[in-house]
């Protein structure tokens, strides 16, 4: 095993030695952080719609629509 394997084994040992309440707290916190990042990415990638034309006469609207 390489360095990564040893690191993962140490994390498993530390996590396994924690009491159940701390494990649950850690898991909930991890899910909240990952969910927060996912929400930020989702909200950042939404299109930002804005009004292009306002206070335009009906004739001008029809001219825009026909183009």
XYZ file of N, CA and C in Angstrom:
201
model
N 0.831 -1.188 0.000
C 0.000 0.000 0.000
C 0.870 1.244 0.000
N 0.366 2.208 -0.678
C 1.099 3.457 -0.744
C 0.692 4.399 0.368
N 1.067 5.621 0.195
C 0.768 6.657 1.177
C -0.738 6.853 1.295
N -1.428 6.823 0.166
C -2.878 7.016 0.185
C -3.573 5.885 0.934
N -3.128 4.667 0.728
C -3.709 3.528 1.440
C -3.525 3.634 2.939
N -2.329 4.035 3.370
C -2.070 4.227 4.801
C -2.937 5.335 5.373
N -3.078 6.397 4.616
C -3.895 7.524 5.066
C -5.348 7.091 5.241
N -5.879 6.344 4.271
C -7.265 5.878 4.363
C -7.451 4.913 5.534
N -6.469 4.071 5.780
C -6.548 3.160 6.930
C -6.559 3.924 8.246
N -5.763 4.976 8.345
C -5.752 5.787 9.562
C -7.094 6.473 9.765
N -7.685 6.969 8.679
C -8.993 7.615 8.789
C -10.039 6.601 9.247
N -9.996 5.387 8.699
C -10.937 4.336 9.114
C -10.770 4.007 10.592
N -9.535 3.936 11.062
C -9.291 3.620 12.471
C -9.808 4.725 13.382
N -9.525 5.971 13.027
C -9.976 7.095 13.849
C -11.497 7.166 13.844
N -12.100 7.017 12.681
C -13.557 7.080 12.581
C -14.198 5.907 13.322
N -13.582 4.738 13.241
C -14.110 3.566 13.931
C -14.038 3.679 15.440
N -13.084 4.436 15.951
C -12.930 4.573 17.400
C -13.835 5.653 17.996
N -14.511 6.424 17.155
C -15.390 7.478 17.658
C -16.682 6.887 18.215
N -17.273 7.543 19.219
C -18.591 7.106 19.695
C -19.660 7.350 18.621
N -20.789 6.682 18.756
C -21.849 6.758 17.743
C -22.354 8.187 17.553
N -22.488 8.944 18.626
C -22.999 10.313 18.517
C -22.059 11.185 17.689
N -20.773 11.026 17.881
C -19.806 11.823 17.111
C -19.762 11.377 15.657
N -19.948 10.077 15.407
C -20.008 9.594 14.026
C -21.193 10.216 13.300
N -22.350 10.220 13.961
C -23.554 10.795 13.351
C -23.359 12.278 13.102
N -22.790 12.987 14.075
C -22.533 14.420 13.911
C -21.590 14.674 12.743
N -20.548 13.886 12.646
C -19.584 14.041 11.558
C -20.238 13.786 10.208
N -21.045 12.736 10.117
C -21.708 12.403 8.850
C -22.694 13.495 8.455
N -23.478 13.987 9.412
C -24.441 15.056 9.117
C -23.711 16.314 8.668
N -22.634 16.655 9.333
C -21.856 17.835 8.957
C -21.260 17.675 7.565
N -20.741 16.493 7.258
C -20.167 16.232 5.939
C -21.230 16.362 4.850
N -22.407 15.776 5.084
C -23.495 15.857 4.104
C -23.945 17.307 3.926
N -23.996 18.077 5.013
C -24.395 19.482 4.920
C -23.386 20.296 4.108
N -22.106 20.056 4.319
C -21.074 20.792 3.576
C -21.126 20.435 2.096
N -21.229 19.145 1.780
C -21.304 18.723 0.380
C -22.581 19.263 -0.262
N -23.695 19.215 0.466
C -24.948 19.769 -0.048
C -24.863 21.269 -0.268
N -24.179 21.969 0.624
C -24.000 23.407 0.461
C -23.200 23.744 -0.786
N -22.134 22.997 -1.009
C -21.346 23.213 -2.229
C -22.168 22.906 -3.474
N -22.945 21.832 -3.429
C -23.788 21.479 -4.574
C -24.824 22.569 -4.832
N -25.401 23.125 -3.768
C -26.378 24.202 -3.921
C -25.734 25.450 -4.516
N -24.552 25.792 -4.065
C -23.848 26.959 -4.608
C -23.556 26.765 -6.092
N -23.096 25.583 -6.463
C -22.807 25.310 -7.874
C -24.082 25.360 -8.697
N -25.169 24.776 -8.180
C -26.445 24.781 -8.897
C -26.954 26.205 -9.100
N -26.945 27.008 -8.045
C -27.453 28.376 -8.150
C -26.561 29.241 -9.032
N -25.285 28.950 -9.068
C -24.364 29.726 -9.891
C -24.530 29.422 -11.377
N -24.990 28.225 -11.715
C -25.109 27.825 -13.112
C -26.486 28.081 -13.706
N -27.406 28.647 -12.933
C -28.722 28.957 -13.482
C -28.616 30.160 -14.409
N -29.442 30.187 -15.468
C -29.430 31.368 -16.336
C -29.983 32.578 -15.589
N -29.448 33.728 -15.904
C -29.861 34.962 -15.252
C -30.708 35.764 -16.236
N -32.023 35.548 -16.181
C -32.925 36.226 -17.101
C -33.198 37.649 -16.621
N -33.218 38.564 -17.584
C -33.543 39.963 -17.287
C -34.450 40.495 -18.372
N -35.174 41.534 -18.055
C -36.075 42.154 -19.018
C -35.238 42.872 -20.074
N -35.515 42.547 -21.333
C -34.766 43.176 -22.414
C -35.407 44.484 -22.855
N -36.722 44.490 -22.888
C -37.444 45.671 -23.361
C -38.536 46.011 -22.356
N -38.673 47.296 -22.048
C -39.768 47.739 -21.190
C -40.266 49.084 -21.706
N -41.529 49.336 -21.461
C -42.179 50.576 -21.905
C -42.056 50.753 -23.419
N -42.404 49.707 -24.154
C -42.351 49.750 -25.613
C -43.779 49.769 -26.135
N -43.993 50.542 -27.161
C -45.337 50.613 -27.747
C -45.680 49.295 -28.438
N -46.960 49.094 -28.687
C -47.426 47.863 -29.325
C -46.851 47.738 -30.730
N -46.734 48.838 -31.437
C -46.169 48.794 -32.791
C -44.716 48.316 -32.763
N -43.958 48.815 -31.804
C -42.564 48.391 -31.688
C -42.465 46.914 -31.295
N -43.364 46.461 -30.426
C -43.375 45.052 -30.049
C -43.668 44.163 -31.249
N -44.608 44.591 -32.076
C -44.934 43.808 -33.266
C -43.755 43.787 -34.237
N -43.041 44.891 -34.349
C -41.876 44.937 -35.229
C -40.774 44.001 -34.715
N -40.592 43.958 -33.416
C -39.592 43.064 -32.832
C -40.002 41.612 -33.042
N -41.286 41.337 -32.869
C -41.782 39.966 -32.999
C -41.652 39.450 -34.428
N -41.842 40.310 -35.413
C -41.767 39.863 -36.802
C -40.325 39.616 -37.233
N -39.364 40.217 -36.581
C -37.957 40.007 -36.934
C -37.555 38.715 -36.385
